[in-house]
mmCIF file of C-alpha atoms in Angstrom:
data_model
loop_
_atom_site.group_PDB
_atom_site.id
_atom_site.type_symbol
_atom_site.label_atom_id
_atom_site.label_comp_id
_atom_site.label_asym_id
_atom_site.label_seq_id
_atom_site.Cartn_x
_atom_site.Cartn_y
_atom_site.Cartn_z
ATOM 1 C CA MET A 1 -22.597 -6.015 -6.068
ATOM 2 C CA SER A 2 -26.178 -5.309 -5.056
ATOM 3 C CA ALA A 3 -29.284 -7.408 -5.540
ATOM 4 C CA PRO A 4 -30.576 -7.829 -9.118
ATOM 5 C CA GLY A 5 -32.579 -4.859 -10.314
ATOM 6 C CA ARG A 6 -32.470 -1.295 -9.109
ATOM 7 C CA PRO A 7 -30.377 -0.913 -5.924
ATOM 8 C CA ARG A 8 -32.192 0.365 -2.874
ATOM 9 C CA PRO A 9 -30.167 3.160 -1.298
ATOM 10 C CA ILE A 10 -29.629 3.303 2.454
ATOM 11 C CA ALA A 11 -28.689 6.155 4.769
ATOM 12 C CA LEU A 12 -24.992 6.959 5.121
ATOM 13 C CA SER A 13 -25.378 6.383 8.853
ATOM 14 C CA ARG A 14 -26.144 2.723 8.180
ATOM 15 C CA VAL A 15 -22.895 2.087 6.293
ATOM 16 C CA ASP A 16 -20.205 0.363 8.361
ATOM 17 C CA THR A 17 -16.772 0.857 6.801
ATOM 18 C CA ARG A 18 -14.657 -0.428 9.696
ATOM 19 C CA VAL A 19 -11.984 -3.019 8.908
ATOM 20 C CA ALA A 20 -9.578 -4.999 11.077
ATOM 21 C CA ILE A 21 -5.873 -5.303 10.259
ATOM 22 C CA GLY A 22 -4.468 -7.747 12.757
ATOM 23 C CA GLY A 23 -5.623 -6.432 16.118
ATOM 24 C CA LEU A 24 -5.980 -2.879 14.799
ATOM 25 C CA VAL A 25 -9.478 -1.673 13.872
ATOM 26 C CA LEU A 26 -9.579 1.100 11.258
ATOM 27 C CA ARG A 27 -12.565 3.445 11.077
ATOM 28 C CA ASN A 28 -12.593 3.055 7.290
ATOM 29 C CA PRO A 29 -10.449 1.227 4.712
ATOM 30 C CA VAL A 30 -8.615 4.259 3.275
ATOM 31 C CA LEU A 31 -5.021 4.924 4.368
ATOM 32 C CA THR A 32 -2.395 7.234 2.939
ATOM 33 C CA ALA A 33 0.586 5.574 1.262
ATOM 34 C CA SER A 34 4.107 5.865 2.634
ATOM 35 C CA GLY A 35 6.221 8.565 1.031
ATOM 36 C CA CYS A 36 3.261 10.508 -0.323
ATOM 37 C CA PHE A 37 1.956 12.133 2.860
ATOM 38 C CA GLY A 38 5.089 13.117 4.761
ATOM 39 C CA TYR A 39 5.008 11.919 8.343
ATOM 40 C CA GLY A 40 1.328 12.848 8.578
ATOM 41 C CA ASP A 41 1.499 16.077 10.546
ATOM 42 C CA GLU A 42 2.394 18.104 7.430
ATOM 43 C CA TYR A 43 -1.125 17.553 6.051
ATOM 44 C CA ALA A 44 -3.081 17.995 9.287
ATOM 45 C CA HIS A 45 -4.037 21.582 8.380
ATOM 46 C CA VAL A 46 -5.835 20.504 5.189
ATOM 47 C CA VAL A 47 -6.931 16.898 5.867
ATOM 48 C CA PRO A 48 -8.943 15.773 8.930
ATOM 49 C CA LEU A 49 -6.606 12.896 9.721
ATOM 50 C CA GLU A 50 -9.010 11.374 12.245
ATOM 51 C CA ALA A 51 -11.474 10.792 9.377
ATOM 52 C CA LEU A 52 -9.039 8.493 7.542
ATOM 53 C CA GLY A 53 -8.504 4.818 8.211
ATOM 54 C CA GLY A 54 -4.853 5.491 8.860
ATOM 55 C CA VAL A 55 -1.738 7.454 7.974
ATOM 56 C CA VAL A 56 1.381 5.579 6.851
ATOM 57 C CA THR A 57 4.513 7.619 7.560
ATOM 58 C CA LYS A 58 7.566 8.119 5.397
ATOM 59 C CA THR A 59 9.863 5.140 5.745
ATOM 60 C CA VAL A 60 12.160 5.460 8.766
ATOM 61 C CA THR A 61 15.681 3.989 8.665
ATOM 62 C CA VAL A 62 18.223 3.576 11.476
ATOM 63 C CA GLU A 63 20.452 6.373 10.196
ATOM 64 C CA PRO A 64 19.258 9.548 8.434
ATOM 65 C CA ARG A 65 19.308 9.312 4.649
ATOM 66 C CA PRO A 66 19.805 12.262 2.275
ATOM 67 C CA GLY A 67 18.074 10.433 -0.549
ATOM 68 C CA ASN A 68 19.031 10.227 -4.201
ATOM 69 C CA PRO A 69 20.456 13.109 -6.274
ATOM 70 C CA PRO A 70 18.021 15.201 -8.324
ATOM 71 C CA SER A 71 16.030 15.011 -10.408
ATOM 72 C CA ARG A 72 13.755 12.885 -8.214
ATOM 73 C CA ILE A 73 10.411 13.228 -9.988
ATOM 74 C CA ALA A 74 9.507 12.803 -13.656
ATOM 75 C CA GLU A 75 5.991 12.970 -15.049
ATOM 76 C CA THR A 76 4.961 10.174 -17.419
ATOM 77 C CA PRO A 77 1.729 9.523 -19.334
ATOM 78 C CA SER A 78 -0.943 8.863 -16.663
ATOM 79 C CA GLY A 79 1.725 8.439 -14.021
ATOM 80 C CA MET A 80 4.845 9.568 -12.263
ATOM 81 C CA LEU A 81 8.358 8.229 -11.771
ATOM 82 C CA ASN A 82 10.061 8.925 -8.471
ATOM 83 C CA SER A 83 13.598 8.359 -7.245
ATOM 84 C CA ILE A 84 13.458 9.746 -3.714
ATOM 85 C CA GLY A 85 15.706 7.078 -2.220
ATOM 86 C CA LEU A 86 14.128 6.833 1.241
ATOM 87 C CA GLU A 87 15.174 10.313 2.363
ATOM 88 C CA ASN A 88 14.251 10.570 6.050
ATOM 89 C CA VAL A 89 15.349 11.969 9.407
ATOM 90 C CA GLY A 90 16.469 8.630 10.866
ATOM 91 C CA LEU A 91 15.450 6.793 14.019
ATOM 92 C CA VAL A 92 16.715 9.247 16.651
ATOM 93 C CA ARG A 93 14.975 12.310 15.209
ATOM 94 C CA PHE A 94 11.848 10.347 14.313
ATOM 95 C CA ARG A 95 11.535 9.244 17.905
ATOM 96 C CA ALA A 96 12.386 12.654 19.402
ATOM 97 C CA GLU A 97 10.653 15.016 16.972
ATOM 98 C CA LYS A 98 8.102 13.257 14.786
ATOM 99 C CA LEU A 99 6.479 10.858 17.244
ATOM 100 C CA PRO A 100 5.435 13.577 19.733
ATOM 101 C CA ARG A 101 3.681 15.425 16.906
ATOM 102 C CA LEU A 102 1.962 12.245 15.736
ATOM 103 C CA ARG A 103 0.743 11.512 19.251
ATOM 104 C CA ALA A 104 -0.946 14.909 19.305
ATOM 105 C CA LEU A 105 -3.003 13.982 16.235
ATOM 106 C CA ARG A 106 -6.122 11.854 16.400
ATOM 107 C CA ALA A 107 -4.973 9.743 13.488
ATOM 108 C CA THR A 108 -4.251 6.029 13.405
ATOM 109 C CA VAL A 109 -0.527 5.994 12.615
ATOM 110 C CA VAL A 110 1.256 3.184 10.770
ATOM 111 C CA ALA A 111 5.025 3.653 10.954
ATOM 112 C CA SER A 112 6.885 2.526 7.836
ATOM 113 C CA LEU A 113 10.269 0.946 8.567
ATOM 114 C CA GLY A 114 13.088 0.231 6.126
ATOM 115 C CA GLY A 115 16.440 -1.463 6.446
ATOM 116 C CA GLU A 116 19.275 -2.848 4.358
ATOM 117 C CA THR A 117 19.366 -5.965 6.528
ATOM 118 C CA ALA A 118 17.244 -7.869 9.003
ATOM 119 C CA ASP A 119 19.522 -6.524 11.754
ATOM 120 C CA GLU A 120 18.565 -2.938 10.926
ATOM 121 C CA LEU A 121 14.847 -3.732 10.843
ATOM 122 C CA ALA A 122 15.167 -5.490 14.196
ATOM 123 C CA GLU A 123 16.950 -2.451 15.662
ATOM 124 C CA LEU A 124 14.091 -0.212 14.542
ATOM 125 C CA LEU A 125 11.422 -2.445 16.020
ATOM 126 C CA GLU A 126 13.328 -2.886 19.272
ATOM 127 C CA ALA A 127 13.350 0.912 19.594
ATOM 128 C CA LEU A 128 9.822 1.671 18.411
ATOM 129 C CA GLY A 129 7.842 -1.516 19.006
ATOM 130 C CA GLY A 130 6.312 -0.345 22.265
ATOM 131 C CA GLU A 131 6.070 3.392 21.592
ATOM 132 C CA ALA A 132 2.710 5.077 22.172
ATOM 133 C CA GLY A 133 1.112 6.716 19.170
ATOM 134 C CA ILE A 134 1.914 3.940 16.681
ATOM 135 C CA GLY A 135 -0.936 1.620 15.756
ATOM 136 C CA ALA A 136 0.990 -0.713 13.454
ATOM 137 C CA PHE A 137 4.216 -1.062 11.484
ATOM 138 C CA GLU A 138 4.599 -1.425 7.722
ATOM 139 C CA ILE A 139 7.879 -3.122 6.794
ATOM 140 C CA ASN A 140 9.129 -1.713 3.499
ATOM 141 C CA PHE A 141 10.466 -4.753 1.664
ATOM 142 C CA SER A 142 9.951 -3.160 -1.728
ATOM 143 C CA CYS A 143 11.630 0.205 -2.372
ATOM 144 C CA PRO A 144 12.943 0.172 -5.976
ATOM 145 C CA ASN A 145 15.090 3.290 -5.529
ATOM 146 C CA VAL A 146 17.915 2.183 -3.229
ATOM 147 C CA ALA A 147 21.049 0.206 -4.082
ATOM 148 C CA ALA A 148 21.140 -1.794 -0.827
ATOM 149 C CA GLY A 149 18.202 -3.348 0.980
ATOM 150 C CA GLY A 150 15.770 -2.570 -1.799
ATOM 151 C CA ALA A 151 13.128 -4.556 -3.656
ATOM 152 C CA ARG A 152 15.593 -6.945 -5.318
ATOM 153 C CA TYR A 153 17.299 -7.820 -2.056
ATOM 154 C CA TRP A 154 13.977 -8.609 -0.390
ATOM 155 C CA ALA A 155 12.545 -10.520 -3.362
ATOM 156 C CA GLU A 156 13.706 -13.904 -2.015
ATOM 157 C CA PRO A 157 10.869 -15.698 -0.179
ATOM 158 C CA ALA A 158 13.252 -17.466 2.229
ATOM 159 C CA ARG A 159 14.818 -14.145 3.281
ATOM 160 C CA LEU A 160 11.387 -12.576 3.777
ATOM 161 C CA GLU A 161 10.139 -15.465 5.898
ATOM 162 C CA ALA A 162 13.231 -15.555 8.084
ATOM 163 C CA THR A 163 13.148 -11.788 8.594
ATOM 164 C CA MET A 164 9.473 -11.759 9.533
ATOM 165 C CA ARG A 165 10.101 -14.559 12.052
ATOM 166 C CA ARG A 166 12.819 -12.437 13.622
ATOM 167 C CA LEU A 167 10.674 -9.289 13.752
ATOM 168 C CA ARG A 168 7.435 -10.809 14.978
ATOM 169 C CA PRO A 169 8.424 -11.181 18.686
ATOM 170 C CA LEU A 170 9.697 -7.580 18.891
ATOM 171 C CA THR A 171 6.290 -5.870 19.067
ATOM 172 C CA ALA A 172 2.706 -6.628 19.937
ATOM 173 C CA ARG A 173 1.501 -4.229 17.224
ATOM 174 C CA PRO A 174 0.410 -5.546 13.812
ATOM 175 C CA LEU A 175 3.183 -6.031 11.245
ATOM 176 C CA ILE A 176 2.334 -5.277 7.622
ATOM 177 C CA ALA A 177 4.761 -6.438 4.916
ATOM 178 C CA LYS A 178 4.865 -4.166 1.858
ATOM 179 C CA LEU A 179 5.542 -6.210 -1.268
ATOM 180 C CA SER A 180 7.220 -5.432 -4.569
ATOM 181 C CA PRO A 181 5.273 -6.075 -7.777
ATOM 182 C CA ASP A 182 8.497 -6.794 -9.676
ATOM 183 C CA VAL A 183 8.756 -10.484 -8.833
ATOM 184 C CA THR A 184 8.086 -13.620 -10.821
ATOM 185 C CA ASP A 185 5.158 -14.637 -8.617
ATOM 186 C CA ILE A 186 3.844 -12.336 -5.895
ATOM 187 C CA ARG A 187 1.990 -15.263 -4.346
ATOM 188 C CA GLU A 188 5.303 -16.756 -3.243
ATOM 189 C CA THR A 189 6.518 -13.615 -1.457
ATOM 190 C CA ALA A 190 3.049 -13.135 0.057
ATOM 191 C CA ARG A 191 3.002 -16.665 1.477
ATOM 192 C CA ALA A 192 6.553 -16.289 2.804
ATOM 193 C CA CYS A 193 5.593 -13.197 4.793
ATOM 194 C CA GLU A 194 2.473 -14.917 6.113
ATOM 195 C CA ARG A 195 4.511 -17.948 7.228
ATOM 196 C CA GLY A 196 6.934 -15.617 8.977
ATOM 197 C CA GLY A 197 4.176 -14.034 11.052
ATOM 198 C CA ALA A 198 2.987 -10.969 9.121
ATOM 199 C CA ASP A 199 -0.457 -9.776 10.184
ATOM 200 C CA ALA A 200 -1.177 -8.222 6.790
ATOM 201 C CA LEU A 201 0.375 -7.327 3.431
ATOM 202 C CA THR A 202 0.448 -4.200 1.288
ATOM 203 C CA ALA A 203 0.241 -4.971 -2.420
ATOM 204 C CA VAL A 204 1.963 -3.239 -4.059
ATOM 205 C CA ASN A 205 4.826 -0.740 -4.109
ATOM 206 C CA THR A 206 5.802 1.075 -7.314
ATOM 207 C CA PHE A 207 6.937 -0.658 -10.513
ATOM 208 C CA VAL A 208 10.482 -0.110 -11.818
ATOM 209 C CA GLY A 209 10.417 2.206 -14.824
ATOM 210 C CA MET A 210 12.537 4.560 -16.933
ATOM 211 C CA ALA A 211 12.195 7.861 -18.753
ATOM 212 C CA ILE A 212 14.847 9.163 -21.175
ATOM 213 C CA ASP A 213 15.603 12.697 -22.303
ATOM 214 C CA LEU A 214 16.570 12.214 -25.946
ATOM 215 C CA GLU A 215 18.509 15.483 -26.111
ATOM 216 C CA GLY A 216 20.980 14.072 -23.574
ATOM 217 C CA PRO A 217 20.522 11.307 -24.054
ATOM 218 C CA ARG A 218 20.166 10.853 -20.310
ATOM 219 C CA SER A 219 17.715 9.715 -17.699
ATOM 220 C CA ARG A 220 15.038 12.205 -16.701
ATOM 221 C CA LEU A 221 15.812 11.155 -13.138
ATOM 222 C CA GLY A 222 19.027 11.422 -11.156
ATOM 223 C CA ARG A 223 19.500 7.672 -11.556
ATOM 224 C CA ALA A 224 18.670 5.326 -14.416
ATOM 225 C CA THR A 225 15.392 4.005 -13.046
ATOM 226 C CA GLY A 226 12.651 5.013 -10.661
ATOM 227 C CA GLY A 227 9.389 3.807 -9.258
ATOM 228 C CA LEU A 228 6.328 4.218 -11.476
ATOM 229 C CA SER A 229 3.061 5.102 -9.756
ATOM 230 C CA GLY A 230 -0.270 6.726 -10.538
ATOM 231 C CA PRO A 231 -3.253 5.704 -12.711
ATOM 232 C CA ALA A 232 -0.942 4.023 -15.247
ATOM 233 C CA ILE A 233 -0.209 1.165 -12.856
ATOM 234 C CA LYS A 234 -3.707 0.580 -11.487
ATOM 235 C CA PRO A 235 -4.579 -2.440 -13.699
ATOM 236 C CA LEU A 236 -1.219 -4.050 -12.888
ATOM 237 C CA ALA A 237 -1.497 -3.335 -9.170
ATOM 238 C CA LEU A 238 -5.075 -4.605 -9.081
ATOM 239 C CA ALA A 239 -3.989 -7.918 -10.586
ATOM 240 C CA ARG A 240 -1.103 -8.300 -8.103
ATOM 241 C CA CYS A 241 -3.424 -7.466 -5.212
ATOM 242 C CA HIS A 242 -5.941 -10.059 -6.380
ATOM 243 C CA GLU A 243 -3.230 -12.725 -6.652
ATOM 244 C CA ALA A 244 -1.788 -11.930 -3.221
ATOM 245 C CA ALA A 245 -5.207 -11.838 -1.536
ATOM 246 C CA HIS A 246 -6.052 -15.269 -2.902
ATOM 247 C CA ALA A 247 -2.714 -16.725 -1.810
ATOM 248 C CA VAL A 248 -2.949 -15.892 1.905
ATOM 249 C CA ALA A 249 -5.462 -15.840 4.740
ATOM 250 C CA ILE A 250 -4.232 -12.554 6.253
ATOM 251 C CA PRO A 251 -5.634 -9.167 5.114
ATOM 252 C CA VAL A 252 -4.153 -7.470 2.052
ATOM 253 C CA ILE A 253 -4.056 -3.698 1.648
ATOM 254 C CA GLY A 254 -4.332 -2.705 -2.010
ATOM 255 C CA SER A 255 -2.209 0.095 -3.430
ATOM 256 C CA GLY A 256 -1.434 1.457 -6.868
ATOM 257 C CA GLY A 257 -3.185 4.147 -8.903
ATOM 258 C CA ILE A 258 -6.149 4.625 -6.575
ATOM 259 C CA ALA A 259 -7.654 8.074 -7.166
ATOM 260 C CA SER A 260 -11.401 7.632 -6.536
ATOM 261 C CA GLY A 261 -13.872 5.754 -4.412
ATOM 262 C CA ARG A 262 -14.634 3.458 -7.341
ATOM 263 C CA ASP A 263 -10.925 2.664 -7.723
ATOM 264 C CA ALA A 264 -10.778 1.732 -4.050
ATOM 265 C CA LEU A 265 -13.850 -0.468 -4.316
ATOM 266 C CA GLU A 266 -12.355 -2.357 -7.261
ATOM 267 C CA PHE A 267 -9.462 -3.402 -5.024
ATOM 268 C CA ILE A 268 -11.854 -4.445 -2.271
ATOM 269 C CA VAL A 269 -13.958 -6.480 -4.679
ATOM 270 C CA ALA A 270 -10.705 -8.094 -5.879
ATOM 271 C CA GLY A 271 -9.943 -9.203 -2.322
ATOM 272 C CA ALA A 272 -8.323 -6.264 -0.497
ATOM 273 C CA ALA A 273 -9.386 -5.465 3.046
ATOM 274 C CA ALA A 274 -8.217 -1.842 2.794
ATOM 275 C CA VAL A 275 -6.454 0.479 0.355
ATOM 276 C CA GLN A 276 -3.791 3.174 0.248
ATOM 277 C CA VAL A 277 -3.934 6.450 -1.668
ATOM 278 C CA GLY A 278 -0.551 7.733 -2.793
ATOM 279 C CA THR A 279 0.290 9.627 -5.982
ATOM 280 C CA ALA A 280 -3.163 11.255 -6.197
ATOM 281 C CA THR A 281 -2.127 13.304 -3.153
ATOM 282 C CA PHE A 282 0.514 15.132 -5.221
ATOM 283 C CA VAL A 283 -2.210 16.455 -7.517
ATOM 284 C CA GLU A 284 -4.866 16.901 -4.838
ATOM 285 C CA PRO A 285 -3.670 17.061 -1.206
ATOM 286 C CA THR A 286 -7.129 16.066 0.063
ATOM 287 C CA ALA A 287 -7.490 13.096 -2.325
ATOM 288 C CA SER A 288 -7.431 10.487 0.452
ATOM 289 C CA ILE A 289 -10.388 11.970 2.322
ATOM 290 C CA ARG A 290 -12.322 12.389 -0.940
ATOM 291 C CA VAL A 291 -11.727 8.724 -1.808
ATOM 292 C CA ALA A 292 -13.067 7.703 1.614
ATOM 293 C CA GLU A 293 -16.161 9.877 1.175
ATOM 294 C CA GLU A 294 -16.830 8.619 -2.369
ATOM 295 C CA LEU A 295 -16.439 5.012 -1.242
ATOM 296 C CA ARG A 296 -18.974 5.467 1.557
ATOM 297 C CA ALA A 297 -21.397 7.331 -0.714
ATOM 298 C CA TRP A 298 -21.267 4.537 -3.320
ATOM 299 C CA LEU A 299 -22.008 1.923 -0.667
ATOM 300 C CA ALA A 300 -25.002 3.902 0.605
ATOM 301 C CA ALA A 301 -26.336 4.552 -2.905
ATOM 302 C CA ASN A 302 -26.120 0.850 -3.728
ATOM 303 C CA GLY A 303 -27.648 -0.405 -0.501
ATOM 304 C CA VAL A 304 -24.441 -1.987 0.824
ATOM 305 C CA ALA A 305 -24.316 -1.724 4.608
ATOM 306 C CA SER A 306 -20.935 -3.360 5.169
ATOM 307 C CA LEU A 307 -17.663 -3.725 3.292
ATOM 308 C CA ALA A 308 -17.804 -7.424 4.083
ATOM 309 C CA GLN A 309 -20.649 -7.703 1.563
ATOM 310 C CA LEU A 310 -18.308 -6.566 -1.228
ATOM 311 C CA ARG A 311 -14.916 -7.923 -0.284
ATOM 312 C CA ASP A 312 -13.612 -10.581 -2.654
ATOM 313 C CA ARG A 313 -16.849 -10.688 -4.646
ATOM 314 C CA PHE A 314 -14.991 -10.845 -7.955
ATOM 315 C CA GLU A 315 -15.034 -14.305 -9.475
ATOM 316 C CA ALA A 316 -13.432 -14.927 -12.835
ATOM 317 C CA ALA A 317 -14.925 -17.545 -15.099
ATOM 318 C CA PRO A 318 -12.689 -20.656 -15.177
ATOM 319 C CA ALA A 319 -11.350 -19.757 -18.600
ATOM 320 C CA GLN A 320 -10.478 -16.239 -17.398
ATOM 321 C CA ALA A 321 -8.869 -17.448 -14.187
ATOM 322 C CA GLU A 322 -6.670 -19.873 -16.113
ATOM 323 C CA ALA A 323 -5.887 -17.323 -18.850
ATOM 324 C CA ARG A 324 -7.008 -19.597 -21.675
ATOM 325 C CA PRO A 325 -9.648 -19.091 -24.380
ATOM 326 C CA GLU A 326 -12.967 -20.840 -23.991
ATOM 327 C CA ARG A 327 -13.622 -23.680 -26.415
ATOM 328 C CA PRO A 328 -16.446 -22.910 -28.850
ATOM 329 C CA ARG A 329 -19.556 -24.979 -28.334
ATOM 330 C CA THR A 330 -20.369 -27.632 -30.937
ATOM 331 C CA GLY A 331 -22.042 -25.979 -33.877
ATOM 332 C CA ALA A 332 -21.076 -22.484 -32.774
ATOM 333 C CA ALA A 333 -19.743 -20.033 -35.299
ATOM 334 C CA ARG A 334 -15.967 -19.982 -35.507
#
């Protein structure tokens, strides 16, 4: 990352961590992930929200949702399965109760929106697209824990493109499409969202997974599958983020297993413009602010004054990029 030899540290004050997502400028590249930080105000007493790049709210749907039956959380090796099912207060209460609280905070708020159809997403944006206190919208095209309007429904590139084209005129705020990792080729869904008018992408949501209680035998969740998150998915998420970032010209926000400043920087080196911290918050409520501080400290210690110097610096050798073994040179040992 730095020049050959020993890096020459610089003062923290010289490090510029600002990033632009569409027309929205974030003070640093660390956001909280939807579903892991409430609506934002719940954490304001322990996390200085104004010090984060942004806060992504719980996903809001047109009607209130009670969510899935318990159990909703199951611990797995190096990770966690969740089956929350988009529980939320719905549009009316979000607008009347949550938004006024968010406006009182000095945070950059990204409202996450979810719908079973393009009509529902359009209704949400028509209601919220011009509301004060919202810096951008993240469209949740990737929840694995709902029967209708979930990741499988939104996995078709044509449907994504058409929906983004419909949503784009409904707000002047940036639109961020949140992608599922459980597709044949994430580059196709990424390009579809870009063609439809997305200003940025989030790569990725949780992976579909299972956990079984042998004494049942039954699922350890209230439904058969859930979304796997945490350190276990970081290598997978990093690869999907890299693929998506190289498929589009718009910014990509990396997400999946990020628990340290070094984790965040790996995503940025792989091509991400910003990152989201999610599951780590369940273990450590202040994880997001720590990640931001560690990221900045690493940049200063390594003499990197701007994130632009690191972004997309990873370059695989041709053989690595094409996933094929290198041919041995003539005369080389076999």
